Coordinates of C-alpha atoms in Angstrom, one line a residue:
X3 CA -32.0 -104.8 137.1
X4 CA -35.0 -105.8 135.0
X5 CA -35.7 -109.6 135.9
X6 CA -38.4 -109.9 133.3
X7 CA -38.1 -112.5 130.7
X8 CA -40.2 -110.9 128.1
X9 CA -37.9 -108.0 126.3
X10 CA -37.6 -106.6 123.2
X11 CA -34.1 -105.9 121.8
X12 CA -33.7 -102.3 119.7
X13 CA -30.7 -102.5 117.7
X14 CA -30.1 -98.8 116.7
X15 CA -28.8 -97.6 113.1
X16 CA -28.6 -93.9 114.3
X17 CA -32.2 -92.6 113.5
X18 CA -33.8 -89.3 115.2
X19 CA -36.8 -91.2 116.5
X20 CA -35.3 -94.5 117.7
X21 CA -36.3 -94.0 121.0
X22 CA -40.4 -93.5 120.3
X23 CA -40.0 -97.2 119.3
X24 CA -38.7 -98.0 122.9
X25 CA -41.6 -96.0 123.9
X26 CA -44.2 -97.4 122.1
X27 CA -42.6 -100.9 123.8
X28 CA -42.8 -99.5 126.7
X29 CA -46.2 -98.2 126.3
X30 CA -47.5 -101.7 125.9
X31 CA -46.2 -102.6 129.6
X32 CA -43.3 -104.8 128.0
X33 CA -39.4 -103.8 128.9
X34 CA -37.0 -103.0 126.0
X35 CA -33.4 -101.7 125.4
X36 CA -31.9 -99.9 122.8
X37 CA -28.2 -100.6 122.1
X38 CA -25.8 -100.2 118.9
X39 CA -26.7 -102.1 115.9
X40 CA -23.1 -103.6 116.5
X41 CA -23.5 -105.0 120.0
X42 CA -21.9 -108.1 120.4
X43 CA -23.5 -111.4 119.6
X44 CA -23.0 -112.6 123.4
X45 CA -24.6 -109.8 124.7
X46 CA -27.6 -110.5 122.2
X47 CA -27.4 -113.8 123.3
X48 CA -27.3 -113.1 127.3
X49 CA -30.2 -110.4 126.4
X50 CA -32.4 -113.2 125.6
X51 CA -34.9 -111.0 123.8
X52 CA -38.4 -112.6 122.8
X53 CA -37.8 -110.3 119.9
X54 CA -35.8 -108.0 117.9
X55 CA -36.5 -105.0 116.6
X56 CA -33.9 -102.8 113.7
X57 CA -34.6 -98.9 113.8
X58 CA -34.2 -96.9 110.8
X59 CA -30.9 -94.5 109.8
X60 CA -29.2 -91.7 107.6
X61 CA -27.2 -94.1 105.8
X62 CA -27.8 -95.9 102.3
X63 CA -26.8 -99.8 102.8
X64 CA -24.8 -99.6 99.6
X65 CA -22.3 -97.1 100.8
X66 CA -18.5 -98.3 101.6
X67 CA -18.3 -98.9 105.2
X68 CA -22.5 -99.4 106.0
X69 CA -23.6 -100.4 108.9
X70 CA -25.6 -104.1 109.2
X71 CA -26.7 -106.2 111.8
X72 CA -24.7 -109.3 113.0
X73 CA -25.7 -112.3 110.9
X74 CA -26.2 -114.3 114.1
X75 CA -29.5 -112.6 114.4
X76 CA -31.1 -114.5 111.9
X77 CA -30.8 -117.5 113.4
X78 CA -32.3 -117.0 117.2
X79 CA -35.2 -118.3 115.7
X80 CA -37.3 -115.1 117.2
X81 CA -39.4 -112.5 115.4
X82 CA -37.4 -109.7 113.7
X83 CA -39.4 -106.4 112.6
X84 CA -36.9 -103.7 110.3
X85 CA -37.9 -100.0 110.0
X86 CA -37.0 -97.8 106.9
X87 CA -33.1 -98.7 106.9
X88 CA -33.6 -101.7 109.4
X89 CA -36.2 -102.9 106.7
X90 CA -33.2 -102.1 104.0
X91 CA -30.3 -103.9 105.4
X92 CA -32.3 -107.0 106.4
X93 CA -32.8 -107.2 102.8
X94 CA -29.3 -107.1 101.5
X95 CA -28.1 -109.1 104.5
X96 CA -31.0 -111.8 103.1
X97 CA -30.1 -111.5 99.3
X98 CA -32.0 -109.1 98.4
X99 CA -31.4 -105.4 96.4
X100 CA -31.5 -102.0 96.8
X101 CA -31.1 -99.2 95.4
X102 CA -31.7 -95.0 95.0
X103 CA -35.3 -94.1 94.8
X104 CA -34.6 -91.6 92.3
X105 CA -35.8 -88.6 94.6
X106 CA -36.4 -88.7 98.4
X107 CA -39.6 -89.7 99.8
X108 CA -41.0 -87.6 102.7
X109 CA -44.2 -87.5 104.3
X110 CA -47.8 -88.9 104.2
X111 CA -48.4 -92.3 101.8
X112 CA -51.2 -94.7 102.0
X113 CA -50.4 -97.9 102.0
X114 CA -52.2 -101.2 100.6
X115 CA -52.3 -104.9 100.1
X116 CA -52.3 -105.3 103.7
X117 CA -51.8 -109.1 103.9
X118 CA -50.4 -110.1 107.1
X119 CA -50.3 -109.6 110.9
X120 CA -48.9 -107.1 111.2
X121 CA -51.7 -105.6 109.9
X122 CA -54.8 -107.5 111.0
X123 CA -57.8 -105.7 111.7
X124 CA -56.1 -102.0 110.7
X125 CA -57.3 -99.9 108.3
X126 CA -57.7 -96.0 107.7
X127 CA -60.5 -96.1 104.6
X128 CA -61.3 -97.9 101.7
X129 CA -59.4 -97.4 98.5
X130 CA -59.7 -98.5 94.7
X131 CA -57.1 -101.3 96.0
X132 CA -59.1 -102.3 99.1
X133 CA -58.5 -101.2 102.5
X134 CA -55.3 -98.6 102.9
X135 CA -53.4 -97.3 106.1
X136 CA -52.3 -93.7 106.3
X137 CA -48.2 -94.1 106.9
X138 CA -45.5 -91.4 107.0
X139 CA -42.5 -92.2 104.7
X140 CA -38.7 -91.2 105.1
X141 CA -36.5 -92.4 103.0
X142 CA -34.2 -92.1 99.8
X143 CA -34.0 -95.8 99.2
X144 CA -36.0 -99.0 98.7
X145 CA -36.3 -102.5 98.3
X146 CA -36.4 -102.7 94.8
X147 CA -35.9 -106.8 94.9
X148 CA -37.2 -109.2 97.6
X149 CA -34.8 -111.9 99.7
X150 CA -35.6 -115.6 99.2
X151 CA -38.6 -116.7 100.9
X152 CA -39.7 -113.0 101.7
X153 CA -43.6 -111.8 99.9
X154 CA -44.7 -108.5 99.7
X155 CA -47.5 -107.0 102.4
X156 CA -47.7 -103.5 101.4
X157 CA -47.4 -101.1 98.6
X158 CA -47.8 -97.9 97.7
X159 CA -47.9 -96.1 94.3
X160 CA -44.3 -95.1 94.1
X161 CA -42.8 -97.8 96.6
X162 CA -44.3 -101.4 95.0
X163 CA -41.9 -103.1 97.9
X164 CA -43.7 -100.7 100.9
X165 CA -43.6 -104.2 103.2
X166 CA -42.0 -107.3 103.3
X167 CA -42.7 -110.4 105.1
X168 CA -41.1 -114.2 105.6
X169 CA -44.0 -116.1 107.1
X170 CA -41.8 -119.3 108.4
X171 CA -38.9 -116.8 109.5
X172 CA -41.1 -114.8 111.7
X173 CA -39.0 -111.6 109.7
X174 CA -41.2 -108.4 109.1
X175 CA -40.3 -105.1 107.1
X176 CA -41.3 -101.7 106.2
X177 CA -40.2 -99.0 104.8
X178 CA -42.6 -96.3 106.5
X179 CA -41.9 -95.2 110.1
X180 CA -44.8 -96.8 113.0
X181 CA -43.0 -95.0 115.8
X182 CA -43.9 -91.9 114.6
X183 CA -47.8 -90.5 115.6
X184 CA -48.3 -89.3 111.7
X185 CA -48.3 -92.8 111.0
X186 CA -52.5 -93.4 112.5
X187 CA -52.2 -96.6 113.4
X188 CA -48.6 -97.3 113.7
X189 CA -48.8 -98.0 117.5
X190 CA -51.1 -100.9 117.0
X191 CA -48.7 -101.9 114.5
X192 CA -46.2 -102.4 116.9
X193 CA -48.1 -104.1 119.6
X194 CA -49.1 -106.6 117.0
X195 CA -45.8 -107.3 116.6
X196 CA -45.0 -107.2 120.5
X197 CA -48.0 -108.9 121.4
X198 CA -49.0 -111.2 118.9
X199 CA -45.9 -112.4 117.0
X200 CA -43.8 -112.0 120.2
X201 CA -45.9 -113.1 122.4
X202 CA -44.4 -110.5 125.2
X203 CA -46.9 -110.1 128.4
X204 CA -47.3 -107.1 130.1
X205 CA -45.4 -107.5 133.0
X206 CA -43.4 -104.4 133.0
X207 CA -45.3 -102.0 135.3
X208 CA -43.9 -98.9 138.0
X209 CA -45.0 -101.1 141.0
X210 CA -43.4 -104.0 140.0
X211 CA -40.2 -102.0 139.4
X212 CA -40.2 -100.1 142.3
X213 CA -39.8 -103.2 144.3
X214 CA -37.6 -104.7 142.4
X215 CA -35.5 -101.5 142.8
X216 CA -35.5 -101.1 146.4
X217 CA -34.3 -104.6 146.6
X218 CA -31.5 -103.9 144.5
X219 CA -30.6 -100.9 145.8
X220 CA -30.6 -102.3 149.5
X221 CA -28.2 -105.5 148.1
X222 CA -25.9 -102.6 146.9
X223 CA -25.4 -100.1 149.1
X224 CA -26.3 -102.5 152.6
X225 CA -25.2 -100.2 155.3
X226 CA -23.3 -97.6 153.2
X227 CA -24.2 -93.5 153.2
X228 CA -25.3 -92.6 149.9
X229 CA -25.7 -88.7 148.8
X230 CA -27.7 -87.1 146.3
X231 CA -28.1 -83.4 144.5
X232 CA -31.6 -82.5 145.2
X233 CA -32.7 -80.3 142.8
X234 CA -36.7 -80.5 143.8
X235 CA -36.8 -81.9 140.0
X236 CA -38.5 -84.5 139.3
X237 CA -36.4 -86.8 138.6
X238 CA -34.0 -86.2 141.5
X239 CA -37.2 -86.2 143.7
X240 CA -37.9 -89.7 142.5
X241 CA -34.6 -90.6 143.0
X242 CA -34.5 -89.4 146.4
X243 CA -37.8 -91.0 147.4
X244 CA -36.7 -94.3 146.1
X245 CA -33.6 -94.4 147.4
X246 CA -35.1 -93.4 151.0
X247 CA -37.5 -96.1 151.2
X248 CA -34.9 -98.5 150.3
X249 CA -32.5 -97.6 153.1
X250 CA -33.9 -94.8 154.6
X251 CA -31.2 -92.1 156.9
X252 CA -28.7 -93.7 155.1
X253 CA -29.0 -91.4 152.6
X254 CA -28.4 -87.6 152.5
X255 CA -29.8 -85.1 150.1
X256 CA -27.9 -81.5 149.3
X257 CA -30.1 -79.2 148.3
X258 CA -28.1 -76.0 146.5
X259 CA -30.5 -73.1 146.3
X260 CA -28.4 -71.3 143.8
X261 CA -31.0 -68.4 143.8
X262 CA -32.2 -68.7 140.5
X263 CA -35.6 -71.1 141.1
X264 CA -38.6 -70.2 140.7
X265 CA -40.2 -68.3 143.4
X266 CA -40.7 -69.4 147.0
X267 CA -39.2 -73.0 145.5
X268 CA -36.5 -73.3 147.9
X269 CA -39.1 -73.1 151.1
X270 CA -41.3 -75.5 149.0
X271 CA -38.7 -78.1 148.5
X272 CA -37.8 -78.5 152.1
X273 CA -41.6 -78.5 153.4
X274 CA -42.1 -81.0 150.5
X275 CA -39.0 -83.3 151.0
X276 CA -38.3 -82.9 154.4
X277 CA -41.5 -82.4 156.3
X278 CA -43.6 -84.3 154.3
X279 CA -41.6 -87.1 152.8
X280 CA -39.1 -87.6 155.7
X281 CA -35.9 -87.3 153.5
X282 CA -33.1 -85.9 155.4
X283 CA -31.9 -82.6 153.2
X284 CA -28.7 -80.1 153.7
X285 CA -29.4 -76.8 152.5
X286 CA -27.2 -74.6 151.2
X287 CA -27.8 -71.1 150.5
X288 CA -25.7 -70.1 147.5
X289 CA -27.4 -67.4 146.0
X290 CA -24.6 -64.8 146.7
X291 CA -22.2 -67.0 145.0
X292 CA -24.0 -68.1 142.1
X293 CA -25.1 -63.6 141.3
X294 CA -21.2 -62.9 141.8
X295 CA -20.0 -65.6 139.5
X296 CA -22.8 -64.4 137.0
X297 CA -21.9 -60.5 137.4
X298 CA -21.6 -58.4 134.0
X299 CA -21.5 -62.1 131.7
X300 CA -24.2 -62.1 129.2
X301 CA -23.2 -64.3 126.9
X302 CA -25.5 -67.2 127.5
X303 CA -23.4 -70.4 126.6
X304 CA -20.9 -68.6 129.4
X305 CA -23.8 -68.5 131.7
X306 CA -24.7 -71.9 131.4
X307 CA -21.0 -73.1 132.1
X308 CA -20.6 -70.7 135.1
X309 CA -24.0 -72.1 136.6
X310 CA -22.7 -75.9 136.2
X311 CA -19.7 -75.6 137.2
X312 CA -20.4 -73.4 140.0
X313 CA -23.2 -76.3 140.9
X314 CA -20.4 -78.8 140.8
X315 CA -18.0 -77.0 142.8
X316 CA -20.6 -76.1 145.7
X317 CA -21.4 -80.3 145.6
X318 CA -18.1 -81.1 145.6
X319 CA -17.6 -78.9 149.0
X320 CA -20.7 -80.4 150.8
X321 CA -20.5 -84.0 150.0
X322 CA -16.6 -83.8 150.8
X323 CA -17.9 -83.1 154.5
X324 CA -19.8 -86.5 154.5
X325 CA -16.7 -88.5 155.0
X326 CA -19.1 -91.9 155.5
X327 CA -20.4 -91.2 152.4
X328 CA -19.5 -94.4 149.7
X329 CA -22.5 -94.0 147.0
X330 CA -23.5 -90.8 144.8
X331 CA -26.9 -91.1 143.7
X332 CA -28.0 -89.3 140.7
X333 CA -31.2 -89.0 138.6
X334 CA -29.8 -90.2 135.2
X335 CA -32.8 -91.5 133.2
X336 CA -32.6 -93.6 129.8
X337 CA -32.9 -91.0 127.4
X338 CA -29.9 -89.7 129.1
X339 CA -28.0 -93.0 128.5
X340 CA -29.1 -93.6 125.5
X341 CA -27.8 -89.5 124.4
X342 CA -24.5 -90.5 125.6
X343 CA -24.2 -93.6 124.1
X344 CA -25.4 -92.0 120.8
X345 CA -22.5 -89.3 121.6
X346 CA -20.0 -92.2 121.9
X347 CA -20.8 -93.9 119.4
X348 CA -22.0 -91.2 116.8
X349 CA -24.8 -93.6 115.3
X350 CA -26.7 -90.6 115.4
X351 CA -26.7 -87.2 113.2
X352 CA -26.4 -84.6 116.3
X353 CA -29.0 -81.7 115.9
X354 CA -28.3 -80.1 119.2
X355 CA -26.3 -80.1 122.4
X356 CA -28.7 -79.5 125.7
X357 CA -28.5 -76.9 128.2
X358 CA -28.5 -79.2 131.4
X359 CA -26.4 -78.2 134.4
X360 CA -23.0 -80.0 134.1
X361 CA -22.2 -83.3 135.5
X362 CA -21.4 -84.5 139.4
X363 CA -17.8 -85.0 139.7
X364 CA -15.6 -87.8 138.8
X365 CA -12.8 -86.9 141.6
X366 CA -15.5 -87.5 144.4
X367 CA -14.8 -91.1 144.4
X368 CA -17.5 -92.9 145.1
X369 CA -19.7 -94.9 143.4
X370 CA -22.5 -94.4 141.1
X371 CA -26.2 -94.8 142.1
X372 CA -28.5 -94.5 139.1
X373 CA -32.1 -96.2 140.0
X374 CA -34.0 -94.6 137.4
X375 CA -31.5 -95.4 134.4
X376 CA -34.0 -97.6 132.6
X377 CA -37.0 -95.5 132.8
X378 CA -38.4 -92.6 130.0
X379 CA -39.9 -89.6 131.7
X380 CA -43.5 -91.1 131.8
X381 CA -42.2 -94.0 133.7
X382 CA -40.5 -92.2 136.2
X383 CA -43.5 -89.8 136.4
X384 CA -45.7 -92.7 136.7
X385 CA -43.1 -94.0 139.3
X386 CA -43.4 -91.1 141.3
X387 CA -47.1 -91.5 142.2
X388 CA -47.1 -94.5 143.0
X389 CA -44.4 -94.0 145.4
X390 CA -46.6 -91.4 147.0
X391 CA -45.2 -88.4 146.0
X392 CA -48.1 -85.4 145.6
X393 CA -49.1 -85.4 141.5
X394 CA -49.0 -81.8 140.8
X395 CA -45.0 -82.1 141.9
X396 CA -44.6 -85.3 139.7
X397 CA -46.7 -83.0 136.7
X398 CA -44.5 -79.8 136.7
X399 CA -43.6 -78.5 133.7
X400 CA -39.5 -79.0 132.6
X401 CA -37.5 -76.6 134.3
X402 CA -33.8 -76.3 132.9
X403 CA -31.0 -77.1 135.1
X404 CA -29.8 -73.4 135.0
X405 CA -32.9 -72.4 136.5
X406 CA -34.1 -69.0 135.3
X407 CA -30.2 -68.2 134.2
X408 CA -31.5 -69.1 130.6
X409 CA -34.4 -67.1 131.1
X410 CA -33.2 -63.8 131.9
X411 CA -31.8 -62.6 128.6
X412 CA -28.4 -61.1 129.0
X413 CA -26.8 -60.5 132.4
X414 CA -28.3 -61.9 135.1
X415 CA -28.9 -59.1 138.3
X416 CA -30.5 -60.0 141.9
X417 CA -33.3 -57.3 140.7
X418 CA -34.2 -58.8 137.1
X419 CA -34.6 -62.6 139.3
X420 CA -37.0 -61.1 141.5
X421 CA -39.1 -59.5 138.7
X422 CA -39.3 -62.7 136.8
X423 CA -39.7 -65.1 139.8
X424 CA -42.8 -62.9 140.1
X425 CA -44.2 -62.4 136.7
X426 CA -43.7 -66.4 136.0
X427 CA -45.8 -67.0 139.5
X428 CA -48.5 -65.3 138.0
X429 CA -48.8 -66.8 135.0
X430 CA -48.8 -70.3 136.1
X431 CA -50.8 -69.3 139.3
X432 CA -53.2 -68.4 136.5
X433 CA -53.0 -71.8 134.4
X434 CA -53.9 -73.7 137.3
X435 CA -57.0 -71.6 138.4
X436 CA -58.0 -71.6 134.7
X437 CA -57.5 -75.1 134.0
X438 CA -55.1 -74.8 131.6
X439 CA -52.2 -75.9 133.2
X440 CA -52.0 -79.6 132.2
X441 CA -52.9 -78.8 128.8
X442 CA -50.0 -77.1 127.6
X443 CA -46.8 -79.6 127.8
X444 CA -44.7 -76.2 129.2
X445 CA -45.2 -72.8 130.1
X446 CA -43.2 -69.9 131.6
X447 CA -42.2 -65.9 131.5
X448 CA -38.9 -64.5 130.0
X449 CA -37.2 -61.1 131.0
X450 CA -36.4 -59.2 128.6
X451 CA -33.6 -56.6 129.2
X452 CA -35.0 -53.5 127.8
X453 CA -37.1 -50.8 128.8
X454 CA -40.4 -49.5 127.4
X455 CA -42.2 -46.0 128.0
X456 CA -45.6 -46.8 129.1
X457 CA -48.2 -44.6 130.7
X458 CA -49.8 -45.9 134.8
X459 CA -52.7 -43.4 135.8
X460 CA -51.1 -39.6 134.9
X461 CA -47.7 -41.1 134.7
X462 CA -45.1 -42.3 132.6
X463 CA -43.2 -45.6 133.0
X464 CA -40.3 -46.4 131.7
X465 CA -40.1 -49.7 132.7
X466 CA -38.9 -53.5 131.7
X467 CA -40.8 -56.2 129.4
X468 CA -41.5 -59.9 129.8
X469 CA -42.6 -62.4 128.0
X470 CA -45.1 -65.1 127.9
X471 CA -44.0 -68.7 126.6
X472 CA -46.4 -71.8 126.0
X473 CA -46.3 -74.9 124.1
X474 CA -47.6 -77.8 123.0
X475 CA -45.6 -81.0 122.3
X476 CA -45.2 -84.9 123.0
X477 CA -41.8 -85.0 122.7
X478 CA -39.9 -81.5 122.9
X479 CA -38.0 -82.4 119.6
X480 CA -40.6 -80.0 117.7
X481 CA -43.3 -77.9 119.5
X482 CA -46.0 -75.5 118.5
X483 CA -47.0 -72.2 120.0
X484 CA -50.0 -73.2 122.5
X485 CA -53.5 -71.6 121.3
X486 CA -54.4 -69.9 124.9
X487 CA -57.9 -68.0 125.1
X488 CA -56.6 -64.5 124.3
X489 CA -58.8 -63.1 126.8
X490 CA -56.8 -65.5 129.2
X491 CA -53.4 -63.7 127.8
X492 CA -54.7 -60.1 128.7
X493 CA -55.8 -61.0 132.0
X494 CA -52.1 -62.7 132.9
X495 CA -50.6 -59.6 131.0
X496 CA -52.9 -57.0 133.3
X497 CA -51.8 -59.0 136.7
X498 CA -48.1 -59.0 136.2
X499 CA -48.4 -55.2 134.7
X500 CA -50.7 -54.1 138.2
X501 CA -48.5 -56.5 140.2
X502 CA -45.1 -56.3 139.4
X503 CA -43.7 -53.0 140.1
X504 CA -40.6 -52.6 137.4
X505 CA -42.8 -54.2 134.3
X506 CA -44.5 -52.4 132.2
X507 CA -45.2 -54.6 129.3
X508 CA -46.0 -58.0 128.7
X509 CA -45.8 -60.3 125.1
X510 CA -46.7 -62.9 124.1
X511 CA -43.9 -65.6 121.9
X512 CA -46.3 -66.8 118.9
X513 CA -42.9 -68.7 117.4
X514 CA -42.9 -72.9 117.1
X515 CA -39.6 -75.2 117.1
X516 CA -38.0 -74.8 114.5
X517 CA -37.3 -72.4 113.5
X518 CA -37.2 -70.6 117.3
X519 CA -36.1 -73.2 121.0
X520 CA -38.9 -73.1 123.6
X521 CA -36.1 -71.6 125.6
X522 CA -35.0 -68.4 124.8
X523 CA -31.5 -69.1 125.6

């Protein structure tokens, strides 16, 4: 879709953090793409990018069968920037040698000899070798000798070849990671490199796209009847909104309420998408299906699988009622293509598998919609507002696509919904009065299966527990335990005690990722 002319090209050698590069890029208003580090050269070619940046990887480039970029690279005549690996096979690509470092290399170095660029104006202190920049190294190799025409531009005590440059090629290398925040000033790294070598403008903003995909979408479809799973997400709600201002009744939301949202959400999500945004919504009420389905399973991969394909299945039974439908829309974003590509092509080390519900059907047979394919979260958050729709719905916290089935622990009863549909309406009831909510990246309340004795005026209880979860992170790949006001804590623990009859006892989870998820199941 992107009609832009400035891009950056991100050819991917399988690292865990490719895509904060992308959204650095992003960051600085300029489109990118990540793709395989062995696209083909026409596509490279076709792509047209202004530059061409080579992420980092697991492998060593001396190993039988290593991965390297197509030759044909080197002579687009744009700027090329490598990163840890990228920086290691543009080296022996170039004529250059590497080898083991002896012993890996992990964490905080500072950097020196900053002469380029890449580095103008940048600096995190003053050293006995002049002015030095804070980076964060991860790596078992290094250049150990330089390709023709390359010079040296950073170094560090254990790593003389830290960063490489060839000053008629436009070719720059390091060995440290910018994308990564522990590097200070990597960000400004990379728009130097973006802005200054490539010379990218900022022409990639959420207004811009949105009218170039309404346009797009209205060439597609033309008259057609498109459908969409409304899940009151966000990024099925910008979907939805989108699509509806491109071609308006044509399309047709279903809306399952499978009974395991949060509380009142169901109400909410047709006042908010059909009364206020106009979208035209079927509802279906599913929550007896979805609690018989779940009855007496505990197991929680199980779970998950019933509540996907039980999705899928109720989907499949609506939409097949729309006979004039010809388009399914869903709200596949880019970290979800690039995931699947990474599954496809297994560039990548797999750490974990996610917990989403499963996948619309293949056997509808229609065809795919997917507006927001390009964008990261922030985008489509960003995309959202300026559509219209009401920022504290575009600002929700993640909610996982088997609702609160992953956050009831063990089997799931109509009782042990209501309790926690409750307690959770509490706590975040109390993060917004206490201005806390936007300053934890998620928070919500586990059940816990198990009963406590406690003691309510003359009485005993013996009653169930919850428990409070709240984190802070950028990028939900690692998260810490978020430092609420303890008297905070207490007060949400008193409300859900006094207000929810069937709790007795309320904790709070004090454990970060890793070890522990930020979901419990």
């Amino acid at each position: 879709m992107n009609i832009h002319n400035d891009k950056i090209l991100i050819l991917d050698f399988g690292s865990q953090v490719t895509q904060l590069i992308a959204r650095r890029v992003r960051e600085f208003n300029v489109y990118c793409e990540i793709h395989s580090y062995d696209v083909s050269d026409e596509f490279i070619r076709e792509f047209a990018p202004k530059g061409i940046i080579l992420s980092g990887g697991p492998n060593s480039v001396y190993e039988q069968d290593t991965p390297s970029v197509s030759p044909m690279i080197f002579e687009l005549n744009v700027p090329i920037f490598g990163i840890c690996y990228g920086m290691q096979t543009i080296a022996k690509q170039l004529g250059g040698e590497v080898a083991s470092s002896g012993k890996r290399e992990f964490g905080y170095a500072e950097i020196h000899g900053l002469e380029s660029p890449l580095f103008a104006g940048l600096s995190d202190g003053i050293g006995d070798n002049g002015n030095f920049l804070q980076v964060w190294m991860s790596h078992g190799d290094k250049v150990v000798r330089l390709p023709a025409g390359f010079e040296v531009i950073a170094q560090t005590e254990s790593c003389p070849i830290a960063a490489m440059y060839h000053p008629q090629r436009n070719i720059y290398a390091v060995q440290f990671h910018p994308e990564v925040t522990h590097t200070k000033q990597g960000t400004r790294m990379l728009e130097h490199f973006v802005r200054n070598v490539c010379h990218c403008a900022p022409t990639w903003t959420m207004p811009s796209y949105a009218d170039e995909a309404i346009a797009n979408i209205r060439q597609k479809v033309g008259s057609d009847q498109v459908i969409l799973a409304l899940s009151g997400g966000v990024d099925s709600s910008v979907a939805g909104v989108l699509i509806h201002k491109a071609i308006g009744e044509q399309l047709i939301c279903i809306f399952v309420d499978t009974g395991l949202l949060r509380l009142n959400e169901a109400d909410q999500v047709m006042q908010n998408y059909a009364e206020n945004l106009d979208l035209n919504i079927i509802k279906v009420d599913a929550k007896d299906e979805f609690y018989l389905a779940l009855a007496g399973v505990s197991e929680p991969e199980q779970k998950r699988k019933i509540i996907g394909k039980l999705f899928v299945d109720i989907f499949q039974r609506e939409a097949a009622k729309l006979s004039n439908a010809k388009w399914l829309a869903q709200g596949t974003i880019y970290p979800d293509v690039i995931e699947s590509a990474g599954s496809k092509t297994n560039k990548a080390h797999n750490i974990k598998s996610h917990h989403n519900v499963g996948g619309l059907p293949e056997s509808l047979n229609l065809q795919l919609l997917e507006p927001l394919r390009e964008l990261f979260k922030d985008e489509v958050r960003s995309l959202g507002v300026s559509l219209g729709i009401a920022p504290k719905l575009i600002y929700r916290h993640p909610f996982p696509g088997p609702g609160l089935g992953v956050r009831i622990l063990g089997e799931i009863k109509p009782e042990y919904v209501t309790l926690l549909q409750h307690a959770d309406n509490i706590f975040i009831e109390e993060l917004y009065a206490n201005d806390l909510y936007h300053k934890v990246a998620q928070a919500f309340v586990v059940f816990l299966p198990v009963k406590t004795v406690g003691v309510m005026g003359d009485g005993r209880t013996y009653d169930y527990a919850v428990s409070l979860r709240a984190v802070e992170t950028s990028d939900f790949m690692t998260a810490n335990v978020a430092n609420l006001p303890f008297e905070f804590i207490t007060k949400v623990a008193n409300r859900i005690i006094n207000e929810v009859k069937g709790v007795n006892r309320v904790v709070y989870d004090i454990s970060g990722k890793p070890p522990a998820t930020i979901e419990w199941e």
